[in-house]
Short mmCIF file of C-alpha atoms in Angstrom, two decimals:
data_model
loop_
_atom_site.label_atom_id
_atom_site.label_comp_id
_atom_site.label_asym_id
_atom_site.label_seq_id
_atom_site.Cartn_x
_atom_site.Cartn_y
_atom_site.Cartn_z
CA UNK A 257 35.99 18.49 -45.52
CA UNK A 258 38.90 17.40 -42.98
CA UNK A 259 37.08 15.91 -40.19
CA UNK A 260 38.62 18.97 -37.47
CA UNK A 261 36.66 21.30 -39.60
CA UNK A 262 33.39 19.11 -39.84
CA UNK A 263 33.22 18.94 -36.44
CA UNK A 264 33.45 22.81 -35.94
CA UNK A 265 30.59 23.47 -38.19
CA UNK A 266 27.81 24.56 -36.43
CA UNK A 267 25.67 22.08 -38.71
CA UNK A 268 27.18 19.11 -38.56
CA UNK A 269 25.34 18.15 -35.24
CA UNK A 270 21.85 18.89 -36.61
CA UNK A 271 23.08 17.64 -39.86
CA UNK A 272 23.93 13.91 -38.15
CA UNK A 273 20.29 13.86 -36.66
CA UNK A 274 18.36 14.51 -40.09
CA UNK A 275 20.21 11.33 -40.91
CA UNK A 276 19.39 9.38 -38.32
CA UNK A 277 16.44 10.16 -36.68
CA UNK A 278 14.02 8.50 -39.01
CA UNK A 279 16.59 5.17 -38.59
CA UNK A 280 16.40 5.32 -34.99
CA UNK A 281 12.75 6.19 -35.50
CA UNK A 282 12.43 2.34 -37.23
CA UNK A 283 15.26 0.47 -34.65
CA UNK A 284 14.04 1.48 -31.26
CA UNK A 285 12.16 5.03 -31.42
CA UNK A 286 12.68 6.26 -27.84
CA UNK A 287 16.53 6.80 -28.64
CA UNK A 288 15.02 9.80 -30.59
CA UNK A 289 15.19 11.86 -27.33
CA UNK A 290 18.62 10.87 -26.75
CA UNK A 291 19.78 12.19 -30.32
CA UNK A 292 17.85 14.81 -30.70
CA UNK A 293 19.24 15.80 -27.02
CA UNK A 294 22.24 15.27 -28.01
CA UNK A 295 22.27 16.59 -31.69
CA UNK A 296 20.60 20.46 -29.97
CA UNK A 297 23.23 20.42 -27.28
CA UNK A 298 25.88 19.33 -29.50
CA UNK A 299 24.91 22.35 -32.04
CA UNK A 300 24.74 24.51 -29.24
CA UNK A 301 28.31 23.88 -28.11
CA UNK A 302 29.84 23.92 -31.50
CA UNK A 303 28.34 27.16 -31.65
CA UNK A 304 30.32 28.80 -28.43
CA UNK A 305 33.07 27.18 -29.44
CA UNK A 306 33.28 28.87 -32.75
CA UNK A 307 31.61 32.29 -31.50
CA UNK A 308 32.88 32.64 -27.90
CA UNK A 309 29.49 32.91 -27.01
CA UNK A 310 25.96 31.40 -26.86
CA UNK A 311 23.24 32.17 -29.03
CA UNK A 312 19.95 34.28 -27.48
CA UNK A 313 16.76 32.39 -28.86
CA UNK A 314 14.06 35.12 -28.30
CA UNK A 315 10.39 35.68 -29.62
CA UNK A 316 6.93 35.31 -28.86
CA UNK A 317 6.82 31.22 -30.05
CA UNK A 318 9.35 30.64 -27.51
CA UNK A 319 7.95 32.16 -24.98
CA UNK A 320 4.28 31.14 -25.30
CA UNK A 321 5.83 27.62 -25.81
CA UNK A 322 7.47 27.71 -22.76
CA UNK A 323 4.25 28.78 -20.68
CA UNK A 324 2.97 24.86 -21.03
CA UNK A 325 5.97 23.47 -19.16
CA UNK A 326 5.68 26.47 -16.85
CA UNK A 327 1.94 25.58 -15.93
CA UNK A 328 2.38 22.08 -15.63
CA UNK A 329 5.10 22.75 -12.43
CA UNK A 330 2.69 25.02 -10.98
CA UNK A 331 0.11 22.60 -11.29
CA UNK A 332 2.36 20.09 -8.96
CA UNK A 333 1.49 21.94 -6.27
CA UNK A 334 -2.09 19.80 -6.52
CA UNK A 335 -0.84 17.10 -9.18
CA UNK A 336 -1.31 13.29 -8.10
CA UNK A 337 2.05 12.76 -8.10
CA UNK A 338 3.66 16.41 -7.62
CA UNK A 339 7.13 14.84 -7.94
CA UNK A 340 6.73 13.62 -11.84
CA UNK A 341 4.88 16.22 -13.00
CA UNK A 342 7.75 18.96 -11.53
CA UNK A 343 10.14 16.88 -13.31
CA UNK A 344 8.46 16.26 -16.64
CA UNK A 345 7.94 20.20 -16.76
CA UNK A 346 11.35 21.09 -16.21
CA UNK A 347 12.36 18.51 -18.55
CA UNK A 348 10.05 19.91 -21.37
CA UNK A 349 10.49 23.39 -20.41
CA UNK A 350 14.90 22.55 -20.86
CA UNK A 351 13.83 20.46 -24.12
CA UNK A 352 12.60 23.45 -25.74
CA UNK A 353 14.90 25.37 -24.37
CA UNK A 354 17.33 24.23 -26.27
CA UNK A 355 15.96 23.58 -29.34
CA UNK A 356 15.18 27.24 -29.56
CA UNK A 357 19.29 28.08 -28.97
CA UNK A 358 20.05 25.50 -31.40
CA UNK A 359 17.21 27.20 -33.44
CA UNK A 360 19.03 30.63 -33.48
CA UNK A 361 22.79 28.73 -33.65
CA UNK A 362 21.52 27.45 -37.03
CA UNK A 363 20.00 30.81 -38.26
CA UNK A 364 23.02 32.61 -38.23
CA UNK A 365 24.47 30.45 -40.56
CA UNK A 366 24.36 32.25 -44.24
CA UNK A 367 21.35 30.23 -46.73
CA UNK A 368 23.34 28.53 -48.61
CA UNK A 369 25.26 26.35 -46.23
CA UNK A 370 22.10 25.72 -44.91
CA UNK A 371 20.35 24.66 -48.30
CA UNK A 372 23.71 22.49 -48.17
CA UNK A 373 22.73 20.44 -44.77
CA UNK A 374 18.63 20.36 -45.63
CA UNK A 375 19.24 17.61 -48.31
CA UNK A 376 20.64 14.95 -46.07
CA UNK A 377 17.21 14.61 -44.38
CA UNK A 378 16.22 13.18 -47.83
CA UNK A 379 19.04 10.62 -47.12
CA UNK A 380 18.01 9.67 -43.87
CA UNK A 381 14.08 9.33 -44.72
CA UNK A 382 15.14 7.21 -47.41
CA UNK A 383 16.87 4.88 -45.10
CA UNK A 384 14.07 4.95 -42.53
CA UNK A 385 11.56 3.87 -45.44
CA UNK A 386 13.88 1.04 -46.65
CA UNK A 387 14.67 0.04 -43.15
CA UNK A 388 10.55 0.06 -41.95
CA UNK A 389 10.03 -1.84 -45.06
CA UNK A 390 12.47 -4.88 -44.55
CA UNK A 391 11.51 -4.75 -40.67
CA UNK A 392 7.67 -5.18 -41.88
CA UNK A 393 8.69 -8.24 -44.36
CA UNK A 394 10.86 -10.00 -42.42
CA UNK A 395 8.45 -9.83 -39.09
CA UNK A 396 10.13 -7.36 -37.20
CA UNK A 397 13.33 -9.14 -37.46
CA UNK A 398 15.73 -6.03 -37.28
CA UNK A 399 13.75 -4.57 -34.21
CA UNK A 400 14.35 -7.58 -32.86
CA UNK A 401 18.11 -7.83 -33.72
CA UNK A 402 18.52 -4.04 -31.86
CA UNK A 403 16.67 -5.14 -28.57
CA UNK A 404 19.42 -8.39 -28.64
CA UNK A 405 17.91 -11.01 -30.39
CA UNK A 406 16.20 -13.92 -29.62
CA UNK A 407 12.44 -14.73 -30.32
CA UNK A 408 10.48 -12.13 -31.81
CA UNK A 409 7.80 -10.77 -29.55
CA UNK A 410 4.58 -10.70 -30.92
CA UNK A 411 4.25 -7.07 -29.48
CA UNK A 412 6.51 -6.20 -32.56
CA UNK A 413 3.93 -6.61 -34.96
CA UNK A 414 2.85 -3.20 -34.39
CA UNK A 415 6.00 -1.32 -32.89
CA UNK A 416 6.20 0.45 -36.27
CA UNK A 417 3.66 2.50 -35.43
CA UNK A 418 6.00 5.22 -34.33
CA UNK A 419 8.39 5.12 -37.47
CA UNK A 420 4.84 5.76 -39.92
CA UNK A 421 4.48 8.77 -37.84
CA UNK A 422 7.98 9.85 -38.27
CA UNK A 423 7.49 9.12 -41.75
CA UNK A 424 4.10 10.91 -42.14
CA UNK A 425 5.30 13.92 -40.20
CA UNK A 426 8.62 14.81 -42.29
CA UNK A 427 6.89 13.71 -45.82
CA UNK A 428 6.30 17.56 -46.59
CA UNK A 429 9.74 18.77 -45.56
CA UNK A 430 11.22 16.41 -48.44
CA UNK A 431 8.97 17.76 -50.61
CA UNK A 432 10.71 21.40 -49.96
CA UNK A 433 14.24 20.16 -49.97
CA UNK A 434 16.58 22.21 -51.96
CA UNK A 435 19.26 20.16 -54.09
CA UNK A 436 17.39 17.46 -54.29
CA UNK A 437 15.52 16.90 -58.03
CA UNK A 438 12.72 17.02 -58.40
CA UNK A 439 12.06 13.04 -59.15
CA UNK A 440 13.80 11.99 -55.95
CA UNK A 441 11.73 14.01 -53.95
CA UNK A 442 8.77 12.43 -55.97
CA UNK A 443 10.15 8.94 -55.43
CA UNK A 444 10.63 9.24 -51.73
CA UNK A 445 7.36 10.58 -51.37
CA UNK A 446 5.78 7.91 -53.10
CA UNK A 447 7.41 5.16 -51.42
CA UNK A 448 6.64 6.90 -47.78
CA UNK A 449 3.34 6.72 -48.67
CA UNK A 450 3.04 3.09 -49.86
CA UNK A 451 5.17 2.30 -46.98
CA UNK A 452 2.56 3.97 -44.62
CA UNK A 453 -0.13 2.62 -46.23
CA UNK A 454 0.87 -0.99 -45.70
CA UNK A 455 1.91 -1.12 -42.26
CA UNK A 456 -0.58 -0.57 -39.23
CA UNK A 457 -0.46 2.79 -37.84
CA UNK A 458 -4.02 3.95 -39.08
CA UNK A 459 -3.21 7.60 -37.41
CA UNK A 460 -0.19 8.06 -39.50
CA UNK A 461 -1.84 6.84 -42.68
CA UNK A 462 -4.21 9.38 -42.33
CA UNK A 463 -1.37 12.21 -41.05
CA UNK A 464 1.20 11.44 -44.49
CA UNK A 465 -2.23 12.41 -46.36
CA UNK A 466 -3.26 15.13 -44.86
CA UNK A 467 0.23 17.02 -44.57
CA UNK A 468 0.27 16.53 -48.39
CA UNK A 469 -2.54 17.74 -49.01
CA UNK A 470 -2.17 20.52 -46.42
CA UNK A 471 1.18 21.47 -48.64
CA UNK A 472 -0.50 21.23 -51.38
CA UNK A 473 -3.20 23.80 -50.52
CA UNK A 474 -0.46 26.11 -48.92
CA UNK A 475 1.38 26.18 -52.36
CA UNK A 476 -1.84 26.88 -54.02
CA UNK A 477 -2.83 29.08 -51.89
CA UNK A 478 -0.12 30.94 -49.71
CA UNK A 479 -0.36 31.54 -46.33
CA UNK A 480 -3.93 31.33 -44.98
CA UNK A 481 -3.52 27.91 -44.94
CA UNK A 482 -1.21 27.29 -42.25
CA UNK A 483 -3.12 30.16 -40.72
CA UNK A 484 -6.39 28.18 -40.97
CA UNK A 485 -4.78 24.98 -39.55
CA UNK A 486 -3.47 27.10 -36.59
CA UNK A 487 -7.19 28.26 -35.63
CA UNK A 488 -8.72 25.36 -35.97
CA UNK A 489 -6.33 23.33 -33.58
CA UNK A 490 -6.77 26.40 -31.14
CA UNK A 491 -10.41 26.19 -31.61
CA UNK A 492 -9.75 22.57 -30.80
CA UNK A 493 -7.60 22.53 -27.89
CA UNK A 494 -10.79 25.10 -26.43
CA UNK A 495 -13.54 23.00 -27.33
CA UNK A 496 -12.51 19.72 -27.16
CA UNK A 497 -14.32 18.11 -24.48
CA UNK A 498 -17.43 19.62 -25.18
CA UNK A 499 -16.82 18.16 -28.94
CA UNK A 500 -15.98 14.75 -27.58
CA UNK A 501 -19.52 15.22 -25.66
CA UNK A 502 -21.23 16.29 -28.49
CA UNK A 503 -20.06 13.73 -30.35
CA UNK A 504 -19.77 10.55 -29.01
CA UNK A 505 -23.61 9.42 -27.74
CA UNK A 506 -23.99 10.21 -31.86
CA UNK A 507 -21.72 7.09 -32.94
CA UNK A 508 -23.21 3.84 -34.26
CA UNK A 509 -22.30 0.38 -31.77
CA UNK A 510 -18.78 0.26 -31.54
CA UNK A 511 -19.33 -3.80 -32.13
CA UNK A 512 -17.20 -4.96 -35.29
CA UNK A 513 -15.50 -1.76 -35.04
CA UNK A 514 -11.31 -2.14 -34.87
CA UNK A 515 -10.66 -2.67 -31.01
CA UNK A 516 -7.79 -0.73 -30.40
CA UNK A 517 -10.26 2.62 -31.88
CA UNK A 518 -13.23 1.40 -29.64
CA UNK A 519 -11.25 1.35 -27.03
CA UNK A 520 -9.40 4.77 -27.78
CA UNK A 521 -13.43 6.13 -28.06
CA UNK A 522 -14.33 4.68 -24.21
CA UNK A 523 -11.08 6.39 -22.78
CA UNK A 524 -12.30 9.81 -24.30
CA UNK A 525 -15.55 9.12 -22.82
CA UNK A 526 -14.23 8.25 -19.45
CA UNK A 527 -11.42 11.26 -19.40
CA UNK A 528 -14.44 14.04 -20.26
CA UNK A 529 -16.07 12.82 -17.05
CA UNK A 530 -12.65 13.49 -15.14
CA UNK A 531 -11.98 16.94 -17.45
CA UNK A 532 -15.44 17.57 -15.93
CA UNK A 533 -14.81 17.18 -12.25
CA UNK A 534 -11.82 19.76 -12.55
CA UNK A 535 -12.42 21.77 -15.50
CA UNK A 536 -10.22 24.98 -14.65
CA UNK A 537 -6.90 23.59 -12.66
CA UNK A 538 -7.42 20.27 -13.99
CA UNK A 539 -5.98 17.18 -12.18
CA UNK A 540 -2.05 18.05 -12.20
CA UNK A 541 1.05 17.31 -14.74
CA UNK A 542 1.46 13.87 -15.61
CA UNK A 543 -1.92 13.13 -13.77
CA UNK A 544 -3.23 10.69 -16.59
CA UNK A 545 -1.10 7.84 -14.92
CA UNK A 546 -2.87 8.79 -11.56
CA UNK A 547 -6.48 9.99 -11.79
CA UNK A 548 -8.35 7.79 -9.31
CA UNK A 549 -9.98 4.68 -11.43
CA UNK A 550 -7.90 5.13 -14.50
CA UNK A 551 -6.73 1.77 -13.91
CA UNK A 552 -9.73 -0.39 -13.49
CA UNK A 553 -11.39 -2.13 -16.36
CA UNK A 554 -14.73 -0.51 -17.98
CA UNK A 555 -18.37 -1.58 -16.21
CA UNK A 556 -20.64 -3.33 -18.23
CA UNK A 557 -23.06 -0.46 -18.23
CA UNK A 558 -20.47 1.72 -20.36
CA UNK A 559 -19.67 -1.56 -22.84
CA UNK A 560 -23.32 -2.15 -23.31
CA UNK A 561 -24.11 1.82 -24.03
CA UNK A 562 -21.65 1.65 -26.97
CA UNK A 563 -22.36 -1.68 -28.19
CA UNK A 564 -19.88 -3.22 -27.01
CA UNK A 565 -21.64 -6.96 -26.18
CA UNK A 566 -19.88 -9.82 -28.05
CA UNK A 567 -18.76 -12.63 -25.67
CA UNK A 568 -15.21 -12.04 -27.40
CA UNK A 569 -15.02 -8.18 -27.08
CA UNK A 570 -16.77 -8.63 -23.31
CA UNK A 571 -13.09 -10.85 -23.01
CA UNK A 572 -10.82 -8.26 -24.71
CA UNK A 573 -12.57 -5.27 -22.59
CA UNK A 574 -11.46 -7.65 -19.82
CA UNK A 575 -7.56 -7.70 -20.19
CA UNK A 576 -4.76 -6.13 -18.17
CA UNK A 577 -4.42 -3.76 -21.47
CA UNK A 578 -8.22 -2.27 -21.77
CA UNK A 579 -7.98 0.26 -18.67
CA UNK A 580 -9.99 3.27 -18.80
CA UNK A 581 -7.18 5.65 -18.81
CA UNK A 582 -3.57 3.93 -19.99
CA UNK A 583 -0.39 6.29 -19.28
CA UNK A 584 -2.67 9.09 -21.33
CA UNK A 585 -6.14 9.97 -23.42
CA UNK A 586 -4.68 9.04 -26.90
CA UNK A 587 -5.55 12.68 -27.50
CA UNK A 588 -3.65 15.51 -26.75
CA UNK A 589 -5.65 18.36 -26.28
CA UNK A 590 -8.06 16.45 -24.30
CA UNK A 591 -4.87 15.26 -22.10
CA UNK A 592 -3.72 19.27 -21.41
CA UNK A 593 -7.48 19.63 -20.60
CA UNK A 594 -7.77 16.39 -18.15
CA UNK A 595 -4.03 17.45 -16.55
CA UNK A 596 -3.82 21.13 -16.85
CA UNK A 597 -7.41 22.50 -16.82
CA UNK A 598 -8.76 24.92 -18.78
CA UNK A 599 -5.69 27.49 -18.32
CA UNK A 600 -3.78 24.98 -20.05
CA UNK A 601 -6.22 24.65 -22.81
CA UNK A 602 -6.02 28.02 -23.32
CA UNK A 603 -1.98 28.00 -23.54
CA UNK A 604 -2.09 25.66 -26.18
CA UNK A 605 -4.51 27.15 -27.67
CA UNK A 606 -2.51 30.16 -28.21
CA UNK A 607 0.46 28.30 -28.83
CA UNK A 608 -1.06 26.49 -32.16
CA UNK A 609 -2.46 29.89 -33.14
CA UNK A 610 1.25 30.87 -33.61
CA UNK A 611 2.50 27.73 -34.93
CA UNK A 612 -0.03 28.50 -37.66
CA UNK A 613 1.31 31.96 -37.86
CA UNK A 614 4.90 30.83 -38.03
CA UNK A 615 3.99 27.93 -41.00
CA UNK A 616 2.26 30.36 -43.33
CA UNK A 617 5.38 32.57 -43.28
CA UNK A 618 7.82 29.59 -43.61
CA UNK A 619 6.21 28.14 -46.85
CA UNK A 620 4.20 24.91 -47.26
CA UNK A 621 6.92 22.45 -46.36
CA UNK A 622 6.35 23.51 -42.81
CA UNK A 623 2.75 24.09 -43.09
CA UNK A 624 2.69 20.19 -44.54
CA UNK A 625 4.37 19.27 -41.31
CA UNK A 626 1.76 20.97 -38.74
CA UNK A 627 -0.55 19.52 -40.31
CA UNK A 628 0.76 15.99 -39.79
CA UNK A 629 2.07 16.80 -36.37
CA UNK A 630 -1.81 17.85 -35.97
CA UNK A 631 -3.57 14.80 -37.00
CA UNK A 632 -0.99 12.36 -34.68
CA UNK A 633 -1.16 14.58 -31.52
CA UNK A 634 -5.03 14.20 -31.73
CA UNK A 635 -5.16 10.37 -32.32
CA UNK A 636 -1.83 8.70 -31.08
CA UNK A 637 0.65 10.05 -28.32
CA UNK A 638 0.78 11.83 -24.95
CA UNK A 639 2.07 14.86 -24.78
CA UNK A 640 4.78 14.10 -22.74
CA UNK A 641 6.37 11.68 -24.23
CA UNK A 642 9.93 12.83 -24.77
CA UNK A 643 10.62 10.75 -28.16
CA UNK A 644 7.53 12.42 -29.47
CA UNK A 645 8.41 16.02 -28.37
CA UNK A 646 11.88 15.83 -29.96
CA UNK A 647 10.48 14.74 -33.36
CA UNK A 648 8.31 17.33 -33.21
CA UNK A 649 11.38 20.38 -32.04
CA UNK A 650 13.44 18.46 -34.98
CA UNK A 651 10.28 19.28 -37.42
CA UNK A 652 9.80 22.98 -35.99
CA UNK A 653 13.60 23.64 -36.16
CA UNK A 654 13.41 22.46 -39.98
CA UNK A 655 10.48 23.93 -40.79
CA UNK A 656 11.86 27.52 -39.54
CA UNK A 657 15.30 26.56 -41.83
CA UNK A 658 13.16 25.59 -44.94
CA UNK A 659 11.25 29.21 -44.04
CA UNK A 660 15.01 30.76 -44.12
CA UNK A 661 15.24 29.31 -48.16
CA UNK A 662 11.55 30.34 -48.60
CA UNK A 663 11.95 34.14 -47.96
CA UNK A 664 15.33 33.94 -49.71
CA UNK A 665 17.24 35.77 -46.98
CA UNK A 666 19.41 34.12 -44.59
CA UNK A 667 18.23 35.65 -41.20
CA UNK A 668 14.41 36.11 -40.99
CA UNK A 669 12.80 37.87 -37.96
CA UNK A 670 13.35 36.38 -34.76
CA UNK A 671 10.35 33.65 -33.75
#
């Protein structure tokens, strides 16, 4: 294709981020705002070039989506610090914004072009694998080589964390590629897997399973299984704190216990006491880096009622990096409950019920990827976190694109 044409395709923007989104995701992972910015604005703008006009996302998944963002700047009227959490919800409010016009761009384009583009996310996760791989053998060296050099920081060990979940999350969409036979797919899967397995993000390990087996069921089964997964994460967005409260007086000593998940377990115990305080409102957008005390260490009293007691864990539990409540809750409907109250609970709640809705029609590739998404929102990142939230608009936008090839018709209802 001459290169004037490529670059008036309305795919070729979208097309550039399948491929490099999972290699950013490995290099330095927070440039996967910046291209997935720029890959949705770019496809937007190729799009009234070519058509003289913008495309007009509309739906009920945009709009419920959009109610989130909306809450959180009405909740900066009593937010800690009014100023970010206005500016984080008009920043995830745009974000989504225009994802869903890039969304609609790339639905107008006829199946088979798209079943054309899909493939070259196989390229790209192939890459990212390879890429996470040599990074992991070679102690981070190519991480290092992208932040300038030097000495390796030890803090590298585990900055792959973020390229498992990338990994993890889009390990069902390869599975759905068109074009691509059958024994690639199989291959990539396989070494996504092992490459999860190896390397220390325990969330992700446990998210690459469960969207395969989630895909699995949904190809058995049809529908009802995305469906399922959508009700139970509304069902959890409601009821997590009282779950969390429930649960946690039922655990064994934390003592022995991995001390990055012990830790994780004492901030959800600490943030229920806050969710508690303001259960409806809740404490403002962004509030997780200012609820009063969420930067002071634990008290004895809350080490000693989970076990914590060795000398040496006493001394971790006493660094700079144990706080009770660090940037967020490690848990993402518990974070919309601590920030946004109960009213935001209720949002997302409604907003996962149709994300379920929208997987089950757009085949088990998509519902593979919820169910991912699923397990790393409730064990890893905040849900703010702008690297995070464009992975997760580049997974929705390919999940509804893999639905297009799944109904066999080129422009399915609006969503």
């Amino acid at each position: 294709m001459p290169l004037r044409r490529l670059f008036q395709d309305v795919r070729t923007p979208f097309g550039l981020l399948l491929l490099l989104a999972p290699v950013v995701g490995v290099l330095q992972y927070r440039g996967i705002a910046l291209a997935a910015t720029l890959a949705l604005a770019g496809t937007v703008a190729t799009y009234a070039r070519v058509r003289r006009r913008l495309p007009r996302p509309s739906g009920p998944t945009l709009a419920i989506a959009l109610l989130i963002p909306a809450w959180c700047l009405v909740s900066a009227a009593w937010a800690e610090a009014p100023g970010r959490a206005a500016a984080t919800a008009l920043t995830v409010g745009g974000f989504v914004l225009l994802a869903a016009l890039a969304l609609r761009a790339l639905r107008e384009e006829p199946a088979e072009r798209l079943a054309s583009m899909l493939p070259l996310l196989a390229i790209g996760l192939g890459t990212g694998i390879l890429l996470a791989s040599l990074d992991a053998m070679t102690g981070g060296l190519l991480r290092a080589g992208v932040r300038g050099g030097g000495p390796i920081p030890g803090v590298l060990a585990f900055g792959l964390k973020p390229a498992v979940s990338v990994i993890a999350l889009l390990l069902p969409a390869v599975l759905a590629l068109p074009r691509v036979p059958r024994a690639a797919r199989l291959a990539l899967v396989l070494a996504g897997l092992a490459t999860a397995l190896l390397l220390p993000a325990e969330s992700a390990k446990i998210a690459a399973v469960a969207g395969l087996l989630a895909m699995g069921g949904a190809a058995l089964l049809g529908r009802w299984v995305a469906r399922g997964i959508g009700v139970a994460l509304a069902a959890a967005f409601v009821a997590m704190p009282l779950l969390i409260h429930a649960a946690l007086p039922a655990l064994p000593p934390l003592e022995g216990r991995p001390l990055s998940a012990a830790h994780r377990i004492l901030i959800w115990d600490w943030a229920v006491d806050r969710v508690e305080e303001r259960p409806v409102l809740g404490w403002g957008g962004e509030a997780s880096r200012t609820v009063p005390g969420g930067r002071d260490a634990f008290d004895a009293a809350t080490l000693d009622r989970f076990g914590l007691t060795s000398p040496a864990t006493r001394g971790w539990f006493s660094g700079p990096g144990a706080q009770r409540l660090p940037l967020h809750t490690h848990n993402i409907p518990l974070q919309i409950w601590l920030e946004l109250g109960g009213v935001g609970a209720f949002l997302a709640a409604a907003l996962m019920l149709r994300l379920g809705w929208r997987a089950g029609e757009n085949g088990p590739g998509a519902t593979g990827m919820l169910a991912a998404a699923a397990v790393i929102g409730m064990l890893s990142y905040g849900v703010w976190q702008e690297w995070w939230i464009g992975l997760l608009l580049m997974a929705a936008i390919i999940g509804e694109l893999l639905g297009v090839l799944h109904r066999g018709r080129a422009a399915p209802p609006a969503g």
